[in-house]
Amino acid sequence: MRGSQVIGYALKPYAQYVRSHLRQYTKETNRSNKTMWAHSSAPMAQKPRLVQLSSERFPQLTRGDFARVTDGDLQVFERLVPSRVLTEPDDIVGHNVDWSGTCRGDGKVLLRPKTTEEVSAILKYCNGRRLAVVPQGGNTGLVGGSVPVFDEVIISMSLMDKIISLDDISGVLVCQAGCVVDRINGALEPHGLMTPHILGSKGSCQIGGNISTNAGGLRMLRYGNLHGNVLGAEAVLPNGDVLDCLSTLRKDNTGYDLKQLLIGSEGTLGVVTAASILCPRIPAAISVALLGCDSFAQVLRTYDAAKRMLQEVLSAVEFMDRASMEVLQENLQLTCPLGAHGYYLLLETSGSNAAHDEDKLNSLLRYVMEEGIVGDGTVATEPSKVQSLWALRENLAVALRADGCVYKYDVTVPLSRFYDLVADTRERVGSNTTRVVGYGHLGESDIHMNVTCPQHDDDVFGALEPWVYDWVARCNG
């Protein structure tokens, strides 16, 4: 479909190439006007990094046969979204670079619609003019999917931030796609509800972007992914037509479940403009345990014991290795309360009875320590202590950025091979890197492997790619 090409003309070749060749690129000096400073949004002082244009870093990518924005187009855009057309470079610079500072586009125009009708008018016009566009939510992604590749028109959803309705009995919330997850939770909290997914970027990521990328989050083990929690969605197709699947029913057998195609489609099928979300109740009690293991076999035995002994109250199982704790200590001065171990598990329980849940967690801790599965552990039930333990997991991405260049891989592999990728990568790259770190969502079998260097290294990059992807494919990941 012609319209589909307008939204994602670069996505097919770009996604294929970036997924197999994405790398961090840095420079020491600003040698041309084609590079720019990208400042971190992390709450720490870092040296700004220079970000090369993606079109230069991946020279085999070619711009499609699409029109370029003219003064006439700008006049039309001004009529469609009055006073919300940005063309000044200083206003657009942050929308051209992704959070990781690895991808940079050259978009010249940013549009800020407030309604579905405005999004529809924009896409209808761009489709007719063959102007390529890129929809953008909170721009918190780490793989360049939310920023231009060339000079696409950027459609920012940030002003579409209205909460439309909330049924506090059914727990169904309807909102526009630009609502930030933290703001949604702020509206839900007085009703005793919360979003089913919690992300480290919850203070800036938007629900529309979460849906478009099928974001999982830290408690997917308990609440499932967005395919199960998004009851309905509204989206604008590339030709401007509005697809209204904004059901608020948990069961709807009236036809094809078209919204499922939008979840995880990354904007290639249409721009999500609104959604209805099934929101669970806020648990009355939350407890967290941090456990230290000395072998990955012990990690798996501990996870199995947690599923057996905690069952209905188990809400998160997060994994970190020793290198994770080292980078937190060195770069953020965050200290692990346990002694040195090869591996760490962060377990969270959430339920309605604090004494019951804490007793179950303490019983688990006694069992795994008596069996020699866990070498050390601590339990937190006070909110401040719970937050301090979660801070270890949630600040890893920030800590890794301080190393300089980060090659990031977020892959799902069978649990039996979960940590083998990190171990094999360490052996492959040897001493040419600062560190190789493995952490992630053990409950989802999702490992985040990060390889850091002071700056981009062609030899390290060549050793990693496409080898990492071949490794994952060989184990059916």
Coordinates of C-alpha atoms in Angstrom, one line a residue, residues 26-360:
T26 CA 31.7 8.8 19.0
K27 CA 34.1 11.5 17.8
E28 CA 36.6 13.5 19.7
T29 CA 36.2 16.7 17.7
N30 CA 33.4 18.4 15.8
R31 CA 35.0 18.3 12.3
S32 CA 31.9 19.2 10.2
N33 CA 28.5 20.6 10.5
K34 CA 27.1 17.1 10.0
T35 CA 27.8 16.2 13.6
M36 CA 26.1 17.5 16.7
W37 CA 26.3 17.2 20.5
A38 CA 23.9 14.9 22.2
H39 CA 23.4 15.6 25.8
S40 CA 22.3 12.8 28.2
S41 CA 19.0 13.1 30.0
A42 CA 20.4 11.0 32.8
P43 CA 20.8 12.7 36.2
M44 CA 24.6 12.7 36.1
A45 CA 27.3 14.7 34.6
Q46 CA 28.7 13.2 31.4
K47 CA 30.8 14.4 28.6
P48 CA 28.5 15.2 25.6
R49 CA 28.9 12.8 22.7
L50 CA 29.0 13.5 19.1
V51 CA 26.4 11.7 17.1
Q52 CA 27.0 11.0 13.4
L53 CA 24.0 11.1 11.0
S54 CA 22.5 7.7 10.6
S55 CA 22.5 8.2 6.8
E56 CA 26.3 8.6 7.0
R57 CA 26.9 5.7 9.4
F58 CA 24.9 3.3 7.2
P59 CA 25.9 4.6 3.7
Q60 CA 24.2 1.7 1.9
L61 CA 20.8 3.1 3.0
T62 CA 19.3 5.2 0.3
R63 CA 16.6 7.8 0.6
G64 CA 13.4 6.7 -1.1
D65 CA 11.7 8.6 -3.9
F66 CA 9.9 11.0 -1.7
A67 CA 9.3 14.7 -1.8
R68 CA 11.1 17.2 0.2
V69 CA 9.3 19.7 2.4
T70 CA 8.7 23.1 0.7
D71 CA 7.6 26.5 1.9
G72 CA 4.2 25.5 0.5
D73 CA 4.1 22.4 2.6
L74 CA 4.9 24.5 5.7
Q75 CA 2.0 26.8 5.0
V76 CA -0.3 23.8 4.8
F77 CA 1.0 22.3 8.0
E78 CA 0.4 25.7 9.7
R79 CA -3.2 25.5 8.7
L80 CA -3.5 21.9 9.9
V81 CA -1.8 22.5 13.3
P82 CA -1.7 26.2 13.9
S83 CA 1.3 27.5 15.9
R84 CA 2.5 23.9 16.4
V85 CA 4.9 23.6 13.4
L86 CA 8.5 23.7 14.5
T87 CA 11.3 24.4 12.1
E88 CA 14.1 26.0 14.2
P89 CA 17.0 23.6 14.5
D90 CA 17.3 24.2 18.3
D91 CA 13.7 23.2 18.7
I92 CA 14.1 19.9 16.7
V93 CA 17.6 18.8 17.7
G94 CA 16.4 16.6 20.6
H95 CA 13.8 14.9 18.4
N96 CA 16.4 13.8 15.8
V97 CA 18.6 11.8 18.3
D98 CA 17.5 8.8 20.3
W99 CA 18.1 8.4 24.0
S100 CA 21.1 6.2 23.6
G101 CA 22.8 8.8 21.4
T102 CA 23.5 6.2 18.7
C103 CA 21.1 7.3 15.9
R104 CA 20.6 10.8 14.5
G105 CA 18.3 11.9 11.7
D106 CA 18.1 15.1 9.8
G107 CA 14.4 16.0 10.2
K108 CA 13.7 19.6 9.4
V109 CA 10.0 19.8 10.5
L110 CA 8.3 18.8 13.7
L111 CA 4.5 18.7 13.9
R112 CA 2.6 18.6 17.2
P113 CA -1.0 17.6 16.7
K114 CA -3.5 17.5 19.6
T115 CA -6.3 15.4 18.1
T116 CA -6.8 12.3 16.1
E117 CA -8.4 14.5 13.4
E118 CA -5.2 16.5 13.1
V119 CA -3.1 13.4 12.8
S120 CA -5.5 12.2 10.1
A121 CA -5.2 15.5 8.2
I122 CA -1.4 15.4 8.4
L123 CA -1.1 11.9 7.1
K124 CA -3.6 12.4 4.4
Y125 CA -1.7 15.4 3.1
C126 CA 1.8 13.8 3.4
N127 CA 0.5 10.7 1.7
G128 CA -0.8 12.8 -1.2
R129 CA 2.5 14.7 -1.4
R130 CA 4.7 11.6 -0.8
L131 CA 6.3 13.2 2.2
A132 CA 7.8 10.5 4.5
V133 CA 7.0 10.8 8.2
V134 CA 8.1 9.3 11.5
P135 CA 5.8 9.2 14.5
Q136 CA 7.4 9.9 17.8
G137 CA 6.4 9.3 21.4
G138 CA 8.6 10.0 24.3
N139 CA 11.7 9.2 22.3
T140 CA 13.1 6.9 25.0
G141 CA 13.9 4.0 22.7
L142 CA 17.5 2.7 22.4
V143 CA 17.5 1.4 18.8
G144 CA 16.7 4.5 16.7
G145 CA 13.2 3.5 15.8
S146 CA 11.7 6.8 17.0
V147 CA 13.9 9.2 15.1
P148 CA 14.3 10.0 11.4
V149 CA 16.7 8.2 9.2
F150 CA 16.9 11.0 6.6
D151 CA 14.7 14.1 6.6
E152 CA 11.3 12.6 7.5
V153 CA 8.6 14.9 8.9
I154 CA 8.5 14.2 12.7
I155 CA 5.0 13.8 14.2
S156 CA 5.3 14.3 17.9
M157 CA 2.5 12.8 20.0
S158 CA 3.4 14.7 23.1
L159 CA 0.4 17.1 23.1
M160 CA -2.1 14.2 22.7
D161 CA -2.0 13.7 26.5
K162 CA -5.6 13.7 27.6
I163 CA -7.1 11.0 29.8
I164 CA -10.5 10.4 28.2
S165 CA -12.2 8.2 30.7
L166 CA -11.7 5.8 33.6
D167 CA -14.0 3.1 34.9
D168 CA -12.7 2.4 38.4
I169 CA -14.9 -0.7 38.8
S170 CA -13.7 -2.5 35.6
G171 CA -10.3 -0.8 35.8
V172 CA -10.4 0.3 32.2
L173 CA -8.7 3.6 31.3
V174 CA -9.1 5.3 27.9
C175 CA -6.5 7.9 27.0
Q176 CA -4.7 9.6 24.1
A177 CA -1.4 8.1 22.9
G178 CA 0.8 10.9 24.1
C179 CA 0.1 10.3 27.8
V180 CA 3.2 9.7 29.8
V181 CA 3.1 6.5 31.9
D182 CA 3.9 8.3 35.1
R183 CA 1.0 10.7 34.5
I184 CA -1.4 7.9 33.8
N185 CA -0.4 6.3 37.1
G186 CA -0.9 9.6 38.8
A187 CA -4.5 9.7 37.6
L188 CA -5.0 6.0 38.5
E189 CA -3.6 6.1 42.0
P190 CA -6.5 7.9 43.7
H191 CA -8.7 5.1 42.4
G192 CA -6.4 2.3 43.7
L193 CA -5.3 1.4 40.2
M194 CA -2.0 1.3 38.3
T195 CA -0.8 0.6 34.8
P196 CA -0.1 -3.1 34.1
H197 CA 3.5 -2.3 32.9
I198 CA 6.2 -0.4 34.6
L199 CA 9.3 0.8 32.7
G200 CA 12.5 2.4 33.8
S201 CA 11.6 5.3 31.5
K202 CA 8.1 5.7 33.0
G203 CA 8.7 9.4 33.6
S204 CA 9.0 10.2 29.9
C205 CA 7.8 7.3 27.8
Q206 CA 4.3 7.5 26.3
I207 CA 1.6 4.9 26.2
G208 CA 1.4 5.1 22.4
G209 CA 5.0 4.3 22.0
N210 CA 4.8 1.5 24.5
I211 CA 2.0 0.0 22.5
S212 CA 3.8 0.4 19.2
T213 CA 6.9 -1.3 20.5
N214 CA 5.0 -3.9 22.7
A215 CA 7.1 -2.8 25.7
G216 CA 7.3 -5.4 28.4
G217 CA 8.6 -3.8 31.6
L218 CA 9.6 -5.0 35.0
R219 CA 6.4 -6.7 36.0
M220 CA 5.5 -8.6 32.8
L221 CA 5.9 -11.8 34.8
R222 CA 2.8 -10.9 36.9
Y223 CA 0.6 -8.9 34.5
G224 CA 1.6 -10.1 31.1
N225 CA 2.4 -8.0 28.0
L226 CA 0.4 -5.4 26.2
H227 CA -1.2 -7.9 23.9
G228 CA -3.3 -8.9 26.8
N229 CA -3.7 -5.6 28.6
V230 CA -4.6 -3.3 25.6
L231 CA -8.4 -3.8 25.2
G232 CA -8.7 -1.3 22.3
A233 CA -6.8 1.0 20.1
E234 CA -7.5 3.9 17.8
A235 CA -5.0 4.6 15.0
V236 CA -4.6 6.7 11.8
L237 CA -3.6 4.7 8.8
P238 CA -1.0 6.1 6.3
N239 CA -3.7 7.5 3.9
G240 CA -5.4 9.4 6.8
D241 CA -8.2 6.9 7.4
V242 CA -9.1 6.4 11.1
L243 CA -9.2 2.9 12.4
D244 CA -11.5 2.8 15.5
C245 CA -11.0 -0.3 17.5
L246 CA -11.3 1.5 20.8
S247 CA -13.2 -1.2 22.6
T248 CA -13.3 -1.2 26.4
L249 CA -14.5 -4.8 26.7
R250 CA -12.3 -7.7 27.9
K251 CA -14.2 -10.0 25.6
D252 CA -15.0 -8.9 22.0
N253 CA -15.7 -11.7 19.5
T254 CA -17.3 -9.5 16.8
G255 CA -14.6 -10.0 14.3
Y256 CA -10.9 -9.8 13.6
D257 CA -8.9 -8.4 16.5
L258 CA -7.2 -5.7 14.4
K259 CA -5.6 -3.9 17.4
Q260 CA -3.2 -6.8 17.9
L261 CA -1.6 -5.9 14.6
L262 CA -0.9 -2.4 15.9
I263 CA 0.8 -3.7 19.1
G264 CA 4.5 -4.0 18.2
S265 CA 4.1 -2.7 14.7
E266 CA 6.4 0.3 15.4
G267 CA 4.3 2.8 13.4
T268 CA 4.6 0.9 10.1
L269 CA 0.9 0.2 9.9
G270 CA -0.5 3.4 11.4
V271 CA -0.1 5.9 14.1
V272 CA -1.7 4.9 17.4
T273 CA -3.7 7.9 18.7
A274 CA -5.7 6.4 21.6
A275 CA -5.9 3.3 23.6
S276 CA -8.0 1.5 26.3
I277 CA -5.9 -0.2 28.9
L278 CA -6.9 -2.8 31.5
C279 CA -5.4 -1.6 34.8
P280 CA -4.9 -3.8 37.8
R281 CA -5.3 -2.7 41.4
I282 CA -2.4 -1.3 43.3
P283 CA -1.1 -4.1 45.6
A284 CA -1.5 -3.3 49.3
A285 CA 1.9 -4.8 50.1
I286 CA 5.1 -4.9 48.2
S287 CA 8.3 -6.8 49.4
V288 CA 11.6 -7.2 47.6
A289 CA 14.4 -9.6 48.2
L290 CA 17.9 -9.4 46.8
L291 CA 19.7 -12.7 46.6
G292 CA 23.3 -13.5 45.7
C293 CA 24.3 -16.8 43.9
D294 CA 27.7 -18.1 42.9
S295 CA 26.6 -20.1 39.8
F296 CA 24.0 -19.7 37.1
A297 CA 22.7 -23.1 37.9
Q298 CA 21.9 -21.8 41.4
V299 CA 20.1 -18.8 39.8
L300 CA 17.8 -21.2 37.9
R301 CA 17.2 -23.3 41.0
T302 CA 16.3 -20.2 43.0
Y303 CA 13.9 -19.0 40.3
D304 CA 12.3 -22.4 40.3
A305 CA 11.9 -22.3 44.1
A306 CA 10.5 -18.8 43.9
K307 CA 7.8 -19.9 41.4
R308 CA 6.9 -22.8 43.6
M309 CA 6.9 -21.0 47.0
L310 CA 5.7 -17.6 46.1
Q311 CA 3.3 -18.4 43.2
E312 CA 0.4 -15.9 43.1
V313 CA 2.3 -13.1 44.9
L314 CA 5.4 -13.2 42.7
S315 CA 5.5 -10.1 40.5
A316 CA 9.0 -9.7 39.3
V317 CA 12.3 -11.7 38.9
E318 CA 15.2 -9.5 37.7
F319 CA 18.7 -10.7 37.0
M320 CA 22.1 -8.9 37.4
D321 CA 25.6 -10.2 37.2
R322 CA 28.7 -9.2 39.1
A323 CA 29.7 -6.8 36.3
S324 CA 26.3 -5.0 36.8
M325 CA 27.1 -4.3 40.4
E326 CA 30.6 -3.2 39.6
V327 CA 29.4 -0.6 37.0
L328 CA 26.8 0.7 39.5
Q329 CA 29.5 1.2 42.1
E330 CA 32.1 2.7 39.9
N331 CA 30.0 5.0 37.9
L332 CA 27.0 5.9 40.1
Q333 CA 28.4 5.0 43.6
L334 CA 25.4 2.8 44.2
T335 CA 26.4 0.0 46.7
C336 CA 25.0 -3.5 46.7
P337 CA 24.0 -4.5 50.3
L338 CA 25.3 -8.0 49.8
G339 CA 28.8 -9.4 49.5
A340 CA 30.5 -10.2 46.2
H341 CA 28.7 -12.9 44.2
G342 CA 28.7 -13.9 40.5
Y343 CA 25.0 -13.4 40.1
Y344 CA 22.1 -11.6 41.8
L345 CA 18.4 -12.0 41.7
L346 CA 15.9 -9.3 42.6
L347 CA 12.5 -10.8 43.5
E348 CA 9.4 -8.8 44.2
T349 CA 6.1 -9.9 45.7
S350 CA 2.9 -7.9 45.6
G351 CA -0.4 -8.8 47.3
S352 CA -3.1 -7.8 49.7
N353 CA -1.6 -9.0 53.0
A354 CA 1.8 -7.8 54.0
A355 CA 2.3 -10.3 56.8
H356 CA 1.3 -13.2 54.5
D357 CA 3.6 -12.1 51.7
E358 CA 6.6 -11.3 53.9
D359 CA 6.3 -14.6 55.6
K360 CA 6.3 -16.4 52.2

